[in-house]
XYZ file of C-alpha atoms in Angstrom:
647
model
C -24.106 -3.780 -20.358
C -22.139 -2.252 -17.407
C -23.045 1.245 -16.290
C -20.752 3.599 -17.274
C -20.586 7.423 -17.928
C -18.717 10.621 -17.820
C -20.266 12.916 -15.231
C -18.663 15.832 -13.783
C -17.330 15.461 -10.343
C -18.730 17.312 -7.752
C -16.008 16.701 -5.718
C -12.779 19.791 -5.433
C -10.212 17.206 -4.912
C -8.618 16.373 -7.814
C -11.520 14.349 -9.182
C -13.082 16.927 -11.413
C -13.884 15.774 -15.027
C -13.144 12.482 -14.077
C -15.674 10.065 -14.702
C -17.814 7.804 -12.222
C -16.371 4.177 -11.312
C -18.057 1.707 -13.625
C -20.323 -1.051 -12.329
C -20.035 -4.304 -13.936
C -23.092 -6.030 -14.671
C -24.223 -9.203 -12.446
C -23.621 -11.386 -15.445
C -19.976 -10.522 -16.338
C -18.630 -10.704 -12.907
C -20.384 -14.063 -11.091
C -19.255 -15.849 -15.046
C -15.529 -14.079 -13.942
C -15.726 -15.521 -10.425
C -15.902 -18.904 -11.770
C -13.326 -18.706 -14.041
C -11.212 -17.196 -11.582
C -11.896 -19.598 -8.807
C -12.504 -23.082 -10.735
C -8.372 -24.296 -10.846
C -8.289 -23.167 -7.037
C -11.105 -25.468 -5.832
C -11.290 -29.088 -5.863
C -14.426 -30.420 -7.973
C -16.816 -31.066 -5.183
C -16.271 -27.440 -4.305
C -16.422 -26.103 -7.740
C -19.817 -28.053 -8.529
C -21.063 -26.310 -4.921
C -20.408 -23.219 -5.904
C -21.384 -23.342 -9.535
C -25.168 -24.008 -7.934
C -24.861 -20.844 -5.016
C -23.678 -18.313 -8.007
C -26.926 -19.897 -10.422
C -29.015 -19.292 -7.274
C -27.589 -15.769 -6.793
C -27.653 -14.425 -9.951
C -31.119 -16.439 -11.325
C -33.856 -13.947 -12.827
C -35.598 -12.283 -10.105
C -32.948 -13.691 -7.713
C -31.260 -12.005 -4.733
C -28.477 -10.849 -6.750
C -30.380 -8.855 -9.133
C -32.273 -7.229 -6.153
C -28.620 -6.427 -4.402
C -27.338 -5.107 -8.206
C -30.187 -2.901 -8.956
C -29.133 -1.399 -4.895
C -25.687 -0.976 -5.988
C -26.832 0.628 -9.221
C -29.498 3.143 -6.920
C -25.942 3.361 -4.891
C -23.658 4.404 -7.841
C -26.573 7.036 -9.427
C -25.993 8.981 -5.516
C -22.119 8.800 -4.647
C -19.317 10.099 -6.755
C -18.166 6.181 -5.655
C -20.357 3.983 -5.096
C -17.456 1.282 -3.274
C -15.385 3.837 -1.402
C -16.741 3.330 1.685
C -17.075 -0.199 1.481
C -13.992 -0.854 0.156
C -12.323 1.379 2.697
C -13.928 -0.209 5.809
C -13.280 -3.699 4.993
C -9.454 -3.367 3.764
C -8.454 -1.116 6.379
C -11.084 0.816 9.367
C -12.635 -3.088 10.114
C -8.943 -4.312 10.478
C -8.153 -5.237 13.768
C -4.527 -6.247 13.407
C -1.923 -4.127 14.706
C -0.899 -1.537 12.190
C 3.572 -2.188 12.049
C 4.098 -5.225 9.853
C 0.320 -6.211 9.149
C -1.140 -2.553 7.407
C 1.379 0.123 7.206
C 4.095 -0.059 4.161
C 7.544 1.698 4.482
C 9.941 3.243 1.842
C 13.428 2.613 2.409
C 16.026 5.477 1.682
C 19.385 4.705 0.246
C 21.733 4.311 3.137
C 22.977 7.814 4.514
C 26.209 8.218 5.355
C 26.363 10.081 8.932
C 29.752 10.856 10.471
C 28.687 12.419 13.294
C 25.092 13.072 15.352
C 24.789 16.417 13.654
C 24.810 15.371 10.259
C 21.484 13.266 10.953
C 19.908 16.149 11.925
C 20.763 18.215 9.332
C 19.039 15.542 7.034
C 16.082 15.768 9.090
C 16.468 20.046 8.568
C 16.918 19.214 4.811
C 13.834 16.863 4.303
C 11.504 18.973 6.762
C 12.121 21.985 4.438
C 11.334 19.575 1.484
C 7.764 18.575 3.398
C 7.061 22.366 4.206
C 7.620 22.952 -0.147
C 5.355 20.242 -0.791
C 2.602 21.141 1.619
C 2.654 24.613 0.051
C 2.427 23.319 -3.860
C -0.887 21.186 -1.860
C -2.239 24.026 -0.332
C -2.463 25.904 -3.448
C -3.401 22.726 -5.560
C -0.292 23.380 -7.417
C 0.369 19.516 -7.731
C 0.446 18.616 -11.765
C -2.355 16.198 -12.543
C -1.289 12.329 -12.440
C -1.835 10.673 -16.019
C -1.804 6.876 -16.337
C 1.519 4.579 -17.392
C 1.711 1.034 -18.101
C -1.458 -0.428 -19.533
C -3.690 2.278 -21.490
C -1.290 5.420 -20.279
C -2.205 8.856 -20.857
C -5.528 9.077 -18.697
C -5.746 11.424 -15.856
C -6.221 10.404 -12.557
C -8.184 11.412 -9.411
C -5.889 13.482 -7.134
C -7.783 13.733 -3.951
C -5.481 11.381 -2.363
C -2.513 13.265 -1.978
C -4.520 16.005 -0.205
C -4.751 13.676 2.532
C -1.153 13.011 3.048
C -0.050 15.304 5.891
C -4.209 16.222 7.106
C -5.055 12.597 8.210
C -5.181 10.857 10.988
C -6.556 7.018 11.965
C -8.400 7.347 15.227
C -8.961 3.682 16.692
C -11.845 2.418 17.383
C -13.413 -0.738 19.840
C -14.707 -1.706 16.418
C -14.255 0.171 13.536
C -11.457 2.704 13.380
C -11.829 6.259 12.124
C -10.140 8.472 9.546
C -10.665 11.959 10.566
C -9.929 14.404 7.784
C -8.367 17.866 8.921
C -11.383 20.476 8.177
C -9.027 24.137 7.870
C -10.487 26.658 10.086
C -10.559 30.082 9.135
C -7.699 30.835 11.859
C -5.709 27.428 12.105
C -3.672 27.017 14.749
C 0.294 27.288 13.572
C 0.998 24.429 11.876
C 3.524 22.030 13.866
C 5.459 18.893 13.755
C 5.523 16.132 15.915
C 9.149 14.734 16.494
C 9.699 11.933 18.145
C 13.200 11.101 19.769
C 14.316 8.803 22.629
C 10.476 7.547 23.293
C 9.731 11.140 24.049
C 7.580 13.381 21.497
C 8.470 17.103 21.179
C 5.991 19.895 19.049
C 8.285 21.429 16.666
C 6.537 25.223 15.267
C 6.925 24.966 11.976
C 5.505 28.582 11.439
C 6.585 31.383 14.538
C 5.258 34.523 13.950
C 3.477 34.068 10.405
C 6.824 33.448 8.732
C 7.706 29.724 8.054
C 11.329 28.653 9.806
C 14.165 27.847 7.341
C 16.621 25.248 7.710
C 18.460 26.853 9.849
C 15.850 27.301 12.429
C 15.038 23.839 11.902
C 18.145 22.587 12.651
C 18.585 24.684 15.607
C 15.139 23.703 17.191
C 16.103 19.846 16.515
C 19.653 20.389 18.311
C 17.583 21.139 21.094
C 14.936 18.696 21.271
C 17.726 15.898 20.535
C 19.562 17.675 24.134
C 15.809 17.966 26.138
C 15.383 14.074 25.313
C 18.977 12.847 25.912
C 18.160 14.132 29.620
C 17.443 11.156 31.568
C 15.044 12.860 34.657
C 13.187 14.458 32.076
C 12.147 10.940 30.759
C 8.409 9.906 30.352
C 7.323 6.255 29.377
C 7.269 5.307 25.773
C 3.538 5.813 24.958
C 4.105 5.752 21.120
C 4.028 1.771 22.199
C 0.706 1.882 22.222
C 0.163 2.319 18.818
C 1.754 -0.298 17.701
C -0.818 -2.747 18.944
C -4.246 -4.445 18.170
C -6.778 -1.760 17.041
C -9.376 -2.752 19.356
C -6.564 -2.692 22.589
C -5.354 0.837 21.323
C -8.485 2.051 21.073
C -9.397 1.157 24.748
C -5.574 1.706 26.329
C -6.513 5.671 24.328
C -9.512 5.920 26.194
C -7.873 5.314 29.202
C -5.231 7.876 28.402
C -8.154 10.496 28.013
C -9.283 10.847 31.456
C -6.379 12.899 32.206
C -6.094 16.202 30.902
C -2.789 16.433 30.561
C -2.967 13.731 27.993
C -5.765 15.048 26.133
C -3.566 18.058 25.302
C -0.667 15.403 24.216
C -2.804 13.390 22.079
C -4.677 16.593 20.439
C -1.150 17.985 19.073
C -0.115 14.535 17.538
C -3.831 14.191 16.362
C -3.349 17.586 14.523
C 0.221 17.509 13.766
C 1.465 17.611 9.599
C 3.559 14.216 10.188
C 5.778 12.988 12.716
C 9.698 12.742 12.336
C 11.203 10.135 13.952
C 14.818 10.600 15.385
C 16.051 7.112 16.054
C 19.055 5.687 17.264
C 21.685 3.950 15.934
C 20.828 0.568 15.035
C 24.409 -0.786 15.093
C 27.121 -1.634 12.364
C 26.912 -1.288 8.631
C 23.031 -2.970 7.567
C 22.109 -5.002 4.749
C 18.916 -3.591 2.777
C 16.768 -6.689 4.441
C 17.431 -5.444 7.978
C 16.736 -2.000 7.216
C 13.149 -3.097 5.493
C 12.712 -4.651 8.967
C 13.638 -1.386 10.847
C 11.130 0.501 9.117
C 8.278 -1.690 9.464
C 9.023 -2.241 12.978
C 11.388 -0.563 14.650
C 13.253 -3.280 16.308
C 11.076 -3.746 18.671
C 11.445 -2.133 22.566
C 15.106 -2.339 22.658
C 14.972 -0.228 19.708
C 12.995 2.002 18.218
C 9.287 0.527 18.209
C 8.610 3.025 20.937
C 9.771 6.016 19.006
C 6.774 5.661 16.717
C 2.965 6.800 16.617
C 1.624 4.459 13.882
C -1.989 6.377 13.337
C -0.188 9.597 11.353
C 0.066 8.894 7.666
C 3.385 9.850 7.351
C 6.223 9.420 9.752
C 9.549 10.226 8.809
C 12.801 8.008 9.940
C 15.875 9.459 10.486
C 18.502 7.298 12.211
C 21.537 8.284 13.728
C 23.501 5.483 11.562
C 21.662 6.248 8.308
C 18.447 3.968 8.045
C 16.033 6.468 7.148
C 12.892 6.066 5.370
C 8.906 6.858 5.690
C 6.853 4.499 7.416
C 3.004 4.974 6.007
C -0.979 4.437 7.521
C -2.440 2.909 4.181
C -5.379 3.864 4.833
C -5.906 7.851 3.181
C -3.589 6.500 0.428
C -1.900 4.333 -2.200
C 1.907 3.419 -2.358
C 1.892 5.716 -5.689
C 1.096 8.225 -3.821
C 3.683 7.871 -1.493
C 6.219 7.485 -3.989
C 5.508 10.470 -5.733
C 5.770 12.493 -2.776
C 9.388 10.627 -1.168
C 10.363 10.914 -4.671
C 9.782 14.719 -4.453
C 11.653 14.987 -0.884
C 14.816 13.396 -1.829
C 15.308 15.097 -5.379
C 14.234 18.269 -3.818
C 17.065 17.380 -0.998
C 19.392 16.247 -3.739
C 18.376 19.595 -6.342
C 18.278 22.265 -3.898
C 21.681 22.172 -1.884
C 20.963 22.077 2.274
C 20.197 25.970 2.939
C 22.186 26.363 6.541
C 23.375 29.482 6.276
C 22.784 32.375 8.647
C 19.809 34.079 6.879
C 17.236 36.229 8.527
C 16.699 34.316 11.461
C 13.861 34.437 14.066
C 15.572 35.848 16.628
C 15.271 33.618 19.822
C 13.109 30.727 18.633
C 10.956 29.276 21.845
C 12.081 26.270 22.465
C 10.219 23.212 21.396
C 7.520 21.783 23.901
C 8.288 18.333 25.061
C 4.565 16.779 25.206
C 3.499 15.175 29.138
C 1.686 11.851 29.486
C 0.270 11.421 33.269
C 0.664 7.393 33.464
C -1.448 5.371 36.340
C -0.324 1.889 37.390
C -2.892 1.096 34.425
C -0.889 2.774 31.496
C 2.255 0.792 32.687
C 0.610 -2.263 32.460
C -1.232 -1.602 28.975
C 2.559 -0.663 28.010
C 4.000 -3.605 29.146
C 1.441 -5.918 27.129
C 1.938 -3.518 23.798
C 5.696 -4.105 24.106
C 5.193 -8.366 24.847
C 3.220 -8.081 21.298
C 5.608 -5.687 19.370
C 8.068 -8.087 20.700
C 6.162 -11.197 18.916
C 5.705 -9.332 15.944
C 9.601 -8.059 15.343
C 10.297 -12.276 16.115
C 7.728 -13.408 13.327
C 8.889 -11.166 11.220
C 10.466 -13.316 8.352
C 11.709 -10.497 5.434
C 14.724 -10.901 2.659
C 15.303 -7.840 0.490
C 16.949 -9.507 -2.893
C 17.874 -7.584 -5.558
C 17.998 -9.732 -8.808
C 20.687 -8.147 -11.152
C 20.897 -10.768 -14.356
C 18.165 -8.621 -15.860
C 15.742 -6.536 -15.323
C 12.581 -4.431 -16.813
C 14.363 -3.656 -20.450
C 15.030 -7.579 -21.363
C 11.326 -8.143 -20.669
C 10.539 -5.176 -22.974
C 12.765 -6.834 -26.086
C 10.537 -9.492 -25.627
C 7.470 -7.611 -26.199
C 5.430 -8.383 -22.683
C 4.624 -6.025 -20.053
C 7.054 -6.318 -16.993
C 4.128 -6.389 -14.771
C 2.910 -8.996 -15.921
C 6.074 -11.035 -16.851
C 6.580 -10.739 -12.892
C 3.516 -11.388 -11.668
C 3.809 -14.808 -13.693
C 7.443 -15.500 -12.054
C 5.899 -15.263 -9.267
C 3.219 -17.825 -9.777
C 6.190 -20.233 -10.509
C 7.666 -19.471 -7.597
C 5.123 -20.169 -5.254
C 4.533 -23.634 -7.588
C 8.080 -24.352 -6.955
C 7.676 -23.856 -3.363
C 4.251 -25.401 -2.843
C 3.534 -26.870 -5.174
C -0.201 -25.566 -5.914
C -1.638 -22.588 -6.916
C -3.383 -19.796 -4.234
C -5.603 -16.645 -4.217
C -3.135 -14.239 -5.676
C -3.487 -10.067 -5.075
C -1.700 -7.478 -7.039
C -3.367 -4.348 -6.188
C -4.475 -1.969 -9.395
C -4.888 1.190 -9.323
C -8.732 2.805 -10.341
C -7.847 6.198 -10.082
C -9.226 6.804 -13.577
C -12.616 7.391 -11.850
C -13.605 10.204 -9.102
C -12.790 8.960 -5.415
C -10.736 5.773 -6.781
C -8.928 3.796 -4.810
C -7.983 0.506 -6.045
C -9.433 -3.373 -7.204
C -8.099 -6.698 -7.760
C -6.076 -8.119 -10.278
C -6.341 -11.751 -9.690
C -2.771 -13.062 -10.965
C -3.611 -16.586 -10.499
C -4.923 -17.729 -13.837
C -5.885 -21.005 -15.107
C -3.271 -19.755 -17.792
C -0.252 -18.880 -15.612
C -0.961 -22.197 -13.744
C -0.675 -24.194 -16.931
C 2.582 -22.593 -17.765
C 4.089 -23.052 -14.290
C 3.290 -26.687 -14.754
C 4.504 -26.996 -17.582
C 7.628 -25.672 -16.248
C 7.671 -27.793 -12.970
C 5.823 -31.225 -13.519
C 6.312 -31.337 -17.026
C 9.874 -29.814 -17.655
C 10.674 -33.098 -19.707
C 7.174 -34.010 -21.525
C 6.662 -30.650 -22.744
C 8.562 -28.904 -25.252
C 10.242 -25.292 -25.433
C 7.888 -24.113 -27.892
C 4.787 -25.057 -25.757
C 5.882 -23.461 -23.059
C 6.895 -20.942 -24.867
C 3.273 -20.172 -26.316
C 1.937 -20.991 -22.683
C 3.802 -18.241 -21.442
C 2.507 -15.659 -23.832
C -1.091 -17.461 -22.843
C -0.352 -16.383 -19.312
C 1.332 -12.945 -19.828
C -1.940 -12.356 -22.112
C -4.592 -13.616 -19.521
C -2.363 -11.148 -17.004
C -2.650 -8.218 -19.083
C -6.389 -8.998 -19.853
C -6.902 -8.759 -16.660
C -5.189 -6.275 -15.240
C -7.494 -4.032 -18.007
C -10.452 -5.498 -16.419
C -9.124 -4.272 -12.616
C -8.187 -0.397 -14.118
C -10.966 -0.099 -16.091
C -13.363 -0.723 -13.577
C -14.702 -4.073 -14.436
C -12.389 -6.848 -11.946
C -14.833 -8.721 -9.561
C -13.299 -7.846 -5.655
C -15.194 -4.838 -5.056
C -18.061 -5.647 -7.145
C -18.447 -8.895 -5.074
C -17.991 -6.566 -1.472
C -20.791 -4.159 -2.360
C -23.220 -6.661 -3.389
C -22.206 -8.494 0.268
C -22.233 -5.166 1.954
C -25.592 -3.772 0.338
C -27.321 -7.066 1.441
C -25.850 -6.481 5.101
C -27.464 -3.027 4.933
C -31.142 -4.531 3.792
C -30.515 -6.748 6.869
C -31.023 -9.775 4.022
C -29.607 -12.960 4.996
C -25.997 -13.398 4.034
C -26.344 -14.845 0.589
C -25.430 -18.195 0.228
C -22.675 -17.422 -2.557
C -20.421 -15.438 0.870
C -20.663 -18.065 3.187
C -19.393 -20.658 0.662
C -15.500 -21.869 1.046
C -14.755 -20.590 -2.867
C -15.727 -17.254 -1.554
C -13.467 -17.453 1.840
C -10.932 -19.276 -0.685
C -10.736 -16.359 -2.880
C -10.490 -14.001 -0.245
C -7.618 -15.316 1.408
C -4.454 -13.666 -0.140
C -1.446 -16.059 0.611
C 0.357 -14.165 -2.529
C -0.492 -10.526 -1.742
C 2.010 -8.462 -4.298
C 2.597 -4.977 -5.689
C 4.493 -3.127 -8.182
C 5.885 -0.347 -6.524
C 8.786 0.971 -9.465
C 10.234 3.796 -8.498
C 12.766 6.562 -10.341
C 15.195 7.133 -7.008
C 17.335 4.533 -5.702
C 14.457 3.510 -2.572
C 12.274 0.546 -2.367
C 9.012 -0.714 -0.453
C 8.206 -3.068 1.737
C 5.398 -4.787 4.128
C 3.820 -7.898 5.732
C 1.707 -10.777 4.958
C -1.688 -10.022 4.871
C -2.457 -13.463 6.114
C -0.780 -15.480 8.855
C 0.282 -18.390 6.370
C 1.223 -16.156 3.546
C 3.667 -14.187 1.824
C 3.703 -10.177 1.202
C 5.833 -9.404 -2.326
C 6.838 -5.886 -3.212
C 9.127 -5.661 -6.724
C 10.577 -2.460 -8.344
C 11.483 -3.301 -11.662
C 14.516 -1.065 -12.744
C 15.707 -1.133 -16.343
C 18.585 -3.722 -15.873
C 17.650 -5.154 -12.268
C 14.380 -5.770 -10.273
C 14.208 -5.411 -6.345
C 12.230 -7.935 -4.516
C 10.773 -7.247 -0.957
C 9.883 -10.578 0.305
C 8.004 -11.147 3.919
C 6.123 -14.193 5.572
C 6.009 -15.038 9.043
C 8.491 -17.575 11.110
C 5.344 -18.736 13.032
C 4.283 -20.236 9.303
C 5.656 -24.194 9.593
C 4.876 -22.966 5.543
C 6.336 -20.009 4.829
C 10.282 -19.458 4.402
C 11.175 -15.905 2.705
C 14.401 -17.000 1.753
C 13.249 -20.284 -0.122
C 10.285 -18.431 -1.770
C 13.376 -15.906 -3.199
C 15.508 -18.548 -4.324
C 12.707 -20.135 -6.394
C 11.918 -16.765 -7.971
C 15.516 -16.547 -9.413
C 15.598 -19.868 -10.289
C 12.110 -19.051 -12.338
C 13.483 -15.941 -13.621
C 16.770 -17.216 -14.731
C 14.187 -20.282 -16.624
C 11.956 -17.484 -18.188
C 14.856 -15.773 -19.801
C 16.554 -18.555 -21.061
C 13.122 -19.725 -22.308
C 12.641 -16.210 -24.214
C 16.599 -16.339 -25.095
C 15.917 -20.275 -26.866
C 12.237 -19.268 -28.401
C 12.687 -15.883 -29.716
C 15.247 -15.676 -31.812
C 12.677 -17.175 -34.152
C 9.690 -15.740 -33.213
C 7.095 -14.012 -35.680
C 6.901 -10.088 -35.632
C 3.588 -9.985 -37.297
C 2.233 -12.072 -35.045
C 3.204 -9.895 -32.210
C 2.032 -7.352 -33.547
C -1.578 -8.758 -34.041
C -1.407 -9.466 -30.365
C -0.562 -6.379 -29.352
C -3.756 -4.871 -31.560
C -6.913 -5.027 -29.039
C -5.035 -2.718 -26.966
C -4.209 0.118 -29.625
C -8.164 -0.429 -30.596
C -8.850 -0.287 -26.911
C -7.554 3.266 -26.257
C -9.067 4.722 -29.468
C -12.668 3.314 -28.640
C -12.413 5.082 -25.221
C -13.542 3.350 -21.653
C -16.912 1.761 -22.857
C -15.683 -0.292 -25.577
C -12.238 -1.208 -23.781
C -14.734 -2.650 -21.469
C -16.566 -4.696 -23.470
C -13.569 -5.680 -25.737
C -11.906 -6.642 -22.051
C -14.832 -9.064 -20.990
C -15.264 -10.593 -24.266
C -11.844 -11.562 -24.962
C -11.438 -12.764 -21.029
């Protein structure tokens, strides 16, 4: 049986009472491997790895040494793949972070008359940050409970606390992310803002009393004056950030041997979040091209220097209303983020902008602009940043489609989850496309358990492909009421296993610490990782999320592999927003065809549902619905098992 319990976390972020992440047992997760990988491999390849997962998981094998490790592991760390997991999806990355790492969350469009008005929205949301620190500080936050599949179960906290006390330090090979420890005098807290290329430190507490908007706005008049003044200008270091890890780290080191930059990079190191004060990006823009601004700037000629990529949260304000919050994944999840933007603008909507004259601090010092010293060495580590933020804004291949015929309530009459009604749609749609079916990702959350992060939910099932055949190569042979019943096979499978992934009990990072344990024991690789079904699986073309949200915004980010595709939706009650990106370099990628086929599949799968269920069978629904209601009353253990038996 898997391990499971309910200790008490140790822990004092947000994980107390929560029980330990599960461990699936060697069994259950090499027979799940198979299943998941056997319609993705040809046979020769399936028959070779049937024989490396017998080897690895035979009685007295390698794989029951490396389990019995991981269980030793789990009995000594409030999570036993935390560290794993975190290193290998994000500190081992070497990519640059724009476009490849960090997600952004577009705001509605503003509407800005004049330069002032931006930075009164920038007062406005500041003051909304400043609330929201305070409710973390005190630990005020109300506790998270689950929706969707099995809602109602609290969930670990701890990673909102890292929100504005992060920071990713690069590394030559393995990146860093340095938690703020509070001292018992901390240093007045500050902002960095960034405007023009230039970065300013912006007091956000003078003289033990916080600044209201006022202040705020007054002290970001003046920074936007100091950085419109041309002699005052210093070269656009942010740029640096924006490239390779492995080049940041070294171009940082090389930045350190002055003194003068120490002191710049200590007070963005230690800063709450950076606001970014960008300029106009032209005329009236179309949701797609604002996606793009936030995950890149624009590149040199536009805002990609006014950026420092390793603070977890960085504000956008533009002069021309693109604003939105451009995030380093790697302290957090997107629902994290969302909960906290969603906070910001109802707080800015809810609690008119305060700029009235109210006790003021009387002659506010004015904000420090931060000095780089910059040796014929910087400027040429700048100029090769910019030639490869350059690259990156070209390859950049994103549409932004919002699909209005129906959205998350139609899927509801017909008694499937949304989730997983999309996540299918979207198997068609890459069919369509490519005809074949590839390693699929939908991230799932496993903040049920102390420390949790997130596992796999591996959409591509040997059930959603035979429904997307069925829908493609055999539109004529079969009928409506077999694809009908295929597409309940597929939403089922889904479901099943997305309640493998939140429970604990999907196969990703039970596969990772059984490779990273035997790395640690210095054991040879295992024979079951160097096979091609294991670099297969592992290579996302379809990476996806559900990001829904309750305020008109939406996410968006990159492929996570050069020849794939990276799909954000937000299903609303009556329309669904699609972020779609690939890369131009891709001969096999096209954004815009991938799009089109995912209407044309969603317009199928309603008239599908529309032809089908007008006759369909209640009771029958209802007895499909049933292992679920058991699920939740049997608690985690026997949701567990019920999940693995019935997948």
């Amino acid at each position: 049986m898997p391990v499971l319990d309910r200790e008490p976390s140790k822990d004092l972020g947000g994980g107390d009472g929560l029980p330990k992440l599960p461990l699936p047992t060697l069994k259950e997760t090499l027979d799940t491997y198979l299943r998941c990988m056997k319609h993705l491999l040809t046979e020769e390849q399936f028959n070779k790895t049937q024989n490396m997962v017998k080897q690895f998981g035979a009685p007295g094998g390698v794989g029951e040494l490396l389990q019995s490790k991981l269980v030793e592991r789990r009995e000594n760390k409030a999570n036993w793949v935390y560290d794993y997991w975190l290193n290998d999806m994000y500190l081992n990355n070497r990519l640059a972070l724009p476009v490849n790492s960090s997600p952004a969350m577009v705001f509605p469009q503003q509407n800005f008359r004049a330069p002032i008005d931006s930075l009164r929205f920038a007062a406005h949301l500041i003051s909304g940050v400043l609330e929201y620190k305070t409710l973390l500080d005190a630990r005020a936050l109300p506790m998270d409970y689950a929706r969707g599949q099995l809602a109602g179960t609290p969930m670990c906290m701890e990673q909102y606390y890292r929100l504005f006390t992060s920071y990713r330090l690069p590394g030559p090979e393995r990146d860093t992310l340095v938690a703020q420890e509070s001292s018992v005098m901390p240093e007045p807290e500050h902002i960095i803002v960034a405007c023009k290329n230039q970065f300013f430190v912006l007091d956000v507490v003078i003289n033990f009393r916080r600044l209201n908007e006022r202040d705020l706005l007054t002290q970001l008049e003046k920074i936007a004056k100091m950085a419109a003044s041309e002699e005052e200008q210093l070269p656009p270091i942010g740029l640096l950030t924006s490239d390779g890890r492995t080049e940041w780290a070294e171009s940082r080191s090389v930045l350190m041997r002055e003194s003068t930059n120490r002191d710049s990079l200590d007070m963005i190191e230690r800063c709450l979040c950076i606001v970014c004060l960008d300029d106009t990006s032209g005329p009236e823009l179309s949701d797609t091209t604002r996606a793009m601004l936030m995950l890149h700037g624009g590149g040199v000629a536009k805002n990609g220097g006014n950026r420092w990529y390793d603070k977890p949260m960085q504000f956008v304000v533009g002069a021309g209303g693109c604003c939105g919050v451009v995030c380093e994944h790697s302290p957090f999840e997107g629902i994290v983020l969302v909960q906290c933007t969603e906070y910001l603008l109802k707080y800015m909507i809810g609690s008119p902008s305060k700029l009235v004259r109210a006790a003021s601090v009387s002659e506010l010092p004015a904000p420090r602009r931060l000095r780089w010293k910059c040796t014929p060495e910087i400027h040429k580590l700048l100029a090769s940043s910019a030639d490869k933020l350059q690259r990156l804004v070209r390859n950049l291949d994103m549409n932004v489609h919002k699909f209005y015929d129906y959205g998350k309530e139609f899927i509801k009459k017909q008694k499937m989850s949304p989730d997983a009604y999309i996540q299918v749609a979207l198997q068609l749609a890459y069919y369509r496309c490519h005809g074949r079916p590839v390693s699929t990702y939908e991230s799932a959350s496993i903040r049920r358990f102390q420390e949790g992060r997130v596992d796999n939910i591996r959409s591509a099932t040997p059930e959603a492909l035979a429904f997307v055949k069925a829908m493609t190569d055999g539109m004529l042979s079969t009928s409506d009421t077999e694809k009908m019943e295929m597409l309940h096979g597929a939403i089922t499978a889904q479901t099943k296993y997305t309640i493998l992934a939140i429970t604990g009990m999907a196969i990703d990072n039970h596969l990772l610490g059984l490779r990273e344990i035997a790395r640690e024991l210095k054991i040879e690789k295992p024979g079951i990782f160097k096979d091609d079904a294991y670099l297969i699986s592992n290579q996302f073309i379809l990476s996806t999320s559900q990001v829904p949200t309750t305020v008109e915004m939406f996410c968006c980010y990159g492929p996570v592999v050069p020849n794939g595709y990276g799909a954000c939706y937000n299903p609303q009650s009556d329309h669904i927003i699609f972020s779609v990106s690939s890369f131009h370099e891709s001969p096999q990628t096209c954004s815009a065809e991938l799009v089109k086929c995912l209407v044309q599949g969603l317009l199928d799968m309603r008239d599908l549902c529309n032809k089908c269920n007008c006759g369909s069978n209640p009771a029958e629904q209802r007895k499909e619905a049933e292992p679920y209601v058991l699920s939740r009353k049997h608690g985690c253990k026997s949701l567990c098992q019920l999940a693995h038996v019935s997948w």
